[in-house]
Amino acid sequence: MHALNDPAAIKARFIAARGYWRPWTETLLHANPAFLSTYAEYAGYPARTGPLTPRMVELIYVALDTSPTHLYEAGLTTHLKLALAAGASEADVFDVLHLVTLQGLGAVLQAADVLDEAAPSAALPPDDPLAARIQALWPDQAASLLRLAAQDPGYVAVLLDFVEGGAPAGGLSHAERLLVRIALHAAFTEGNRGALQALIPHALTQGVTRAEILQVIQLGAHLAVHGASLGATVYTKVVADNRNEPGKADATA
């Protein structure tokens, strides 16, 4: 039997490519086996062919699943287990969570820039200590942060305190942090082009490679399968409910 038509072979290939098997995949195995067979290759391609280690790939997935734009607990559980199995430390995980918490800053900067365009404020003096902290801690978006600091220096000061002091010791490298941030802003659940236009060129100057950046961009597309997982899960429940409801059995047979 051809592998595309062999449920056991499809299941084995999916687990090998994605590292998990769930009730929703079991539903799809029977309802649309071609989906699983081809999705395994599509979703597994970036992780299989890109330069990042399995540890970093799984940490990217942890970031994407914990992102406030997604918050997918089932995926987080899967990828957190895989990340730890691949050698990620506690500090790595909580470094990712620190960066996830900072994800909201991108929207604040965009909106504050629009406000500054509509109602300009006096520029922050170049010798202000806050300007030096901005350049040292968040240089890729320094221009926006400087404009925001001119409007509300207290907010930027406490933000920088969190940037500097909120991460655990011994976690990700600087390059790895940049990759997590790129992944969060590039995912279709956020799609913050302005942040990426500042962040990607900066990352390249910091030694992050084009191939690494492309890989984390591609990994973000796979969050969309959670729509299929939800649909398959609810479909199974609806069919089961109909079968248990008098008069509905024939409709779902």
Short mmCIF file of C-alpha atoms in Angstrom, two decimals:
data_model
loop_
_atom_site.label_atom_id
_atom_site.label_comp_id
_atom_site.label_asym_id
_atom_site.label_seq_id
_atom_site.Cartn_x
_atom_site.Cartn_y
_atom_site.Cartn_z
CA MET A 1 0.00 0.00 0.00
CA HIS A 2 1.29 3.48 -0.90
CA ALA A 3 2.37 5.43 2.16
CA LEU A 4 -0.14 8.21 1.35
CA ASN A 5 -2.95 5.66 1.75
CA ASP A 6 -1.46 3.75 4.67
CA PRO A 7 -2.69 5.22 7.98
CA ALA A 8 0.09 3.57 9.99
CA ALA A 9 2.76 4.98 7.69
CA ILE A 10 1.21 8.45 7.73
CA LYS A 11 1.07 8.42 11.52
CA ALA A 12 4.70 7.28 11.80
CA ARG A 13 5.88 9.96 9.37
CA PHE A 14 3.92 12.66 11.17
CA ILE A 15 5.34 11.74 14.58
CA ALA A 16 8.86 11.59 13.14
CA ALA A 17 8.46 15.02 11.54
CA ARG A 18 6.51 16.84 14.26
CA GLY A 19 7.30 14.92 17.46
CA TYR A 20 3.72 14.47 18.70
CA TRP A 21 0.38 12.77 18.10
CA ARG A 22 -2.90 14.12 19.44
CA PRO A 23 -6.65 13.32 19.25
CA TRP A 24 -7.11 15.92 16.51
CA THR A 25 -4.44 14.28 14.37
CA GLU A 26 -6.20 10.96 14.87
CA THR A 27 -9.41 12.55 13.59
CA LEU A 28 -7.63 13.94 10.54
CA LEU A 29 -5.95 10.60 9.91
CA HIS A 30 -9.37 9.12 9.19
CA ALA A 31 -11.14 12.17 7.72
CA ASN A 32 -8.36 13.66 5.57
CA PRO A 33 -5.15 11.58 5.64
CA ALA A 34 -3.62 13.59 2.81
CA PHE A 35 -3.66 16.66 5.07
CA LEU A 36 -1.46 14.96 7.67
CA SER A 37 0.85 13.40 5.13
CA THR A 38 1.59 16.66 3.35
CA TYR A 39 1.41 18.89 6.44
CA ALA A 40 4.12 16.84 8.15
CA GLU A 41 6.49 17.63 5.30
CA TYR A 42 5.49 21.29 5.08
CA ALA A 43 5.64 22.01 8.81
CA GLY A 44 8.73 19.90 9.38
CA TYR A 45 10.75 21.45 6.57
CA PRO A 46 12.07 24.57 8.35
CA ALA A 47 13.07 22.65 11.48
CA ARG A 48 14.66 19.89 9.43
CA THR A 49 16.61 22.03 6.97
CA GLY A 50 17.40 25.29 8.80
CA PRO A 51 20.57 26.05 10.78
CA LEU A 52 19.01 26.33 14.25
CA THR A 53 19.45 23.55 16.79
CA PRO A 54 16.45 21.49 17.95
CA ARG A 55 16.69 23.33 21.29
CA MET A 56 16.32 26.71 19.62
CA VAL A 57 13.57 25.56 17.27
CA GLU A 58 11.51 24.34 20.22
CA LEU A 59 12.16 27.54 22.18
CA ILE A 60 10.85 29.52 19.21
CA TYR A 61 7.69 27.40 19.29
CA VAL A 62 7.43 28.00 23.05
CA ALA A 63 7.60 31.74 22.37
CA LEU A 64 4.97 31.57 19.63
CA ASP A 65 2.55 29.44 21.64
CA THR A 66 2.87 31.61 24.77
CA SER A 67 2.58 34.85 22.82
CA PRO A 68 -0.40 36.93 23.97
CA THR A 69 -1.48 36.96 20.31
CA HIS A 70 -1.94 33.18 20.45
CA LEU A 71 -1.92 31.63 23.96
CA TYR A 72 -2.17 28.00 22.82
CA GLU A 73 -1.66 25.81 25.89
CA ALA A 74 -1.73 22.44 24.13
CA GLY A 75 1.03 23.45 21.73
CA LEU A 76 3.00 25.03 24.55
CA THR A 77 2.88 21.80 26.54
CA THR A 78 4.14 19.80 23.56
CA HIS A 79 6.94 22.15 22.62
CA LEU A 80 8.02 22.89 26.18
CA LYS A 81 8.55 19.16 26.73
CA LEU A 82 10.48 18.93 23.46
CA ALA A 83 12.57 22.00 24.34
CA LEU A 84 13.58 20.56 27.70
CA ALA A 85 14.35 17.21 26.07
CA ALA A 86 16.55 19.05 23.55
CA GLY A 87 18.61 20.64 26.32
CA ALA A 88 16.85 23.93 27.05
CA SER A 89 17.41 25.14 30.60
CA GLU A 90 14.97 26.73 33.02
CA ALA A 91 16.73 30.03 32.40
CA ASP A 92 16.24 29.63 28.64
CA VAL A 93 12.50 29.11 29.08
CA PHE A 94 12.03 32.05 31.42
CA ASP A 95 14.18 34.24 29.20
CA VAL A 96 11.72 33.45 26.40
CA LEU A 97 8.81 34.35 28.67
CA HIS A 98 10.48 37.67 29.49
CA LEU A 99 10.73 38.46 25.77
CA VAL A 100 7.12 37.40 25.22
CA THR A 101 6.06 39.90 27.88
CA LEU A 102 7.94 42.62 26.01
CA GLN A 103 6.11 41.82 22.78
CA GLY A 104 3.45 44.41 23.59
CA LEU A 105 6.04 47.18 23.38
CA GLY A 106 5.97 47.04 19.58
CA ALA A 107 2.38 48.24 19.41
CA VAL A 108 3.02 50.91 22.05
CA LEU A 109 5.90 52.33 20.01
CA GLN A 110 3.88 52.36 16.80
CA ALA A 111 0.96 54.16 18.42
CA ALA A 112 3.19 56.60 20.32
CA ASP A 113 4.95 57.48 17.04
CA VAL A 114 1.57 58.29 15.49
CA LEU A 115 0.70 60.42 18.51
CA ASP A 116 4.02 62.25 18.24
CA GLU A 117 3.34 62.95 14.56
CA ALA A 118 -0.07 64.40 15.42
CA ALA A 119 1.07 66.31 18.50
CA PRO A 120 4.87 66.68 18.45
CA SER A 121 6.77 67.06 21.70
CA ALA A 122 10.20 68.54 22.31
CA ALA A 123 12.99 66.08 21.63
CA LEU A 124 14.76 64.39 24.53
CA PRO A 125 18.08 66.19 25.15
CA PRO A 126 20.93 64.08 23.70
CA ASP A 127 22.82 64.23 26.99
CA ASP A 128 19.86 62.87 28.96
CA PRO A 129 20.94 59.65 30.72
CA LEU A 130 17.80 57.97 29.40
CA ALA A 131 19.06 58.38 25.84
CA ALA A 132 22.22 56.44 26.63
CA ARG A 133 20.21 53.65 28.30
CA ILE A 134 17.95 53.37 25.27
CA GLN A 135 20.90 53.00 22.92
CA ALA A 136 22.50 50.39 25.16
CA LEU A 137 19.43 48.26 25.92
CA TRP A 138 17.09 48.53 22.91
CA PRO A 139 19.11 50.05 20.07
CA ASP A 140 17.08 48.57 17.20
CA GLN A 141 14.06 50.73 18.12
CA ALA A 142 15.96 53.61 19.68
CA ALA A 143 14.34 56.27 17.48
CA SER A 144 10.83 55.34 18.62
CA LEU A 145 11.90 54.96 22.23
CA LEU A 146 13.53 58.38 22.21
CA ARG A 147 10.30 59.91 20.91
CA LEU A 148 8.34 58.07 23.56
CA ALA A 149 10.78 59.18 26.26
CA ALA A 150 10.25 62.79 25.23
CA GLN A 151 6.52 62.28 25.86
CA ASP A 152 6.80 60.21 29.05
CA PRO A 153 10.32 59.65 30.41
CA GLY A 154 9.04 57.88 33.52
CA TYR A 155 7.39 55.15 31.45
CA VAL A 156 10.52 54.54 29.41
CA ALA A 157 12.67 54.45 32.55
CA VAL A 158 10.61 51.68 34.17
CA LEU A 159 10.40 49.86 30.84
CA LEU A 160 14.18 49.82 30.58
CA ASP A 161 14.41 48.62 34.16
CA PHE A 162 12.29 45.62 33.11
CA VAL A 163 14.32 45.07 29.92
CA GLU A 164 17.55 45.10 31.90
CA GLY A 165 16.47 43.39 35.11
CA GLY A 166 13.57 41.14 34.16
CA ALA A 167 15.47 38.36 32.39
CA PRO A 168 16.98 35.45 34.32
CA ALA A 169 20.74 35.02 34.52
CA GLY A 170 22.33 32.43 32.27
CA GLY A 171 19.56 32.24 29.69
CA LEU A 172 19.65 32.93 25.97
CA SER A 173 22.51 34.53 24.10
CA HIS A 174 22.04 38.01 22.64
CA ALA A 175 21.61 36.54 19.15
CA GLU A 176 19.04 34.03 20.40
CA ARG A 177 17.03 36.80 22.04
CA LEU A 178 16.97 38.69 18.75
CA LEU A 179 15.71 35.57 16.96
CA VAL A 180 12.89 35.12 19.48
CA ARG A 181 11.86 38.73 19.03
CA ILE A 182 11.89 38.39 15.24
CA ALA A 183 9.76 35.24 15.46
CA LEU A 184 7.19 36.98 17.67
CA HIS A 185 6.87 40.04 15.42
CA ALA A 186 6.92 38.02 12.17
CA ALA A 187 4.20 35.53 13.17
CA PHE A 188 0.93 36.16 11.34
CA THR A 189 -0.78 36.59 14.72
CA GLU A 190 1.08 39.90 15.05
CA GLY A 191 2.75 40.77 11.75
CA ASN A 192 4.46 43.93 13.02
CA ARG A 193 6.26 45.11 9.89
CA GLY A 194 7.57 48.27 11.52
CA ALA A 195 9.27 46.34 14.32
CA LEU A 196 10.75 43.90 11.81
CA GLN A 197 12.10 46.71 9.65
CA ALA A 198 14.07 47.92 12.66
CA LEU A 199 14.90 44.56 14.20
CA ILE A 200 16.08 42.47 11.24
CA PRO A 201 18.78 44.87 9.98
CA HIS A 202 20.01 45.24 13.56
CA ALA A 203 20.12 41.47 14.02
CA LEU A 204 22.21 41.10 10.87
CA THR A 205 24.74 43.59 12.25
CA GLN A 206 24.92 41.49 15.44
CA GLY A 207 26.00 38.35 13.61
CA VAL A 208 22.60 36.69 13.21
CA THR A 209 22.55 35.06 9.79
CA ARG A 210 20.02 35.44 7.00
CA ALA A 211 19.32 31.68 7.16
CA GLU A 212 18.57 31.82 10.90
CA ILE A 213 16.20 34.75 10.43
CA LEU A 214 14.43 33.06 7.52
CA GLN A 215 14.01 29.89 9.58
CA VAL A 216 12.29 31.63 12.51
CA ILE A 217 10.04 33.49 10.08
CA GLN A 218 8.98 30.20 8.50
CA LEU A 219 8.37 28.50 11.85
CA GLY A 220 5.66 31.02 12.68
CA ALA A 221 3.37 29.90 9.85
CA HIS A 222 2.60 26.65 11.62
CA LEU A 223 0.53 28.33 14.32
CA ALA A 224 -2.25 28.27 11.73
CA VAL A 225 -2.63 24.50 12.12
CA HIS A 226 -4.16 25.16 15.52
CA GLY A 227 -7.25 26.25 13.61
CA ALA A 228 -7.38 22.80 12.02
CA SER A 229 -6.80 21.15 15.38
CA LEU A 230 -9.70 23.11 16.89
CA GLY A 231 -11.94 22.33 13.94
CA ALA A 232 -11.15 18.62 14.02
CA THR A 233 -11.69 18.48 17.78
CA VAL A 234 -15.06 20.23 17.63
CA TYR A 235 -16.10 18.15 14.61
CA THR A 236 -15.47 14.95 16.56
CA LYS A 237 -17.52 16.28 19.47
CA VAL A 238 -20.41 17.40 17.24
CA VAL A 239 -20.55 14.06 15.45
CA ALA A 240 -20.50 12.21 18.77
CA ASP A 241 -23.25 14.46 20.18
CA ASN A 242 -25.39 13.91 17.08
CA ARG A 243 -25.01 10.18 17.34
CA ASN A 244 -26.19 10.29 20.93
CA GLU A 245 -29.17 12.51 20.13
CA PRO A 246 -32.36 10.77 19.00
CA GLY A 247 -33.11 11.27 15.34
CA LYS A 248 -29.58 12.46 14.48
CA ALA A 249 -27.82 9.13 14.03
CA ASP A 250 -28.78 8.77 10.38
CA ALA A 251 -27.52 12.25 9.55
CA THR A 252 -23.98 11.48 10.72
CA ALA A 253 -23.72 7.84 9.70
#
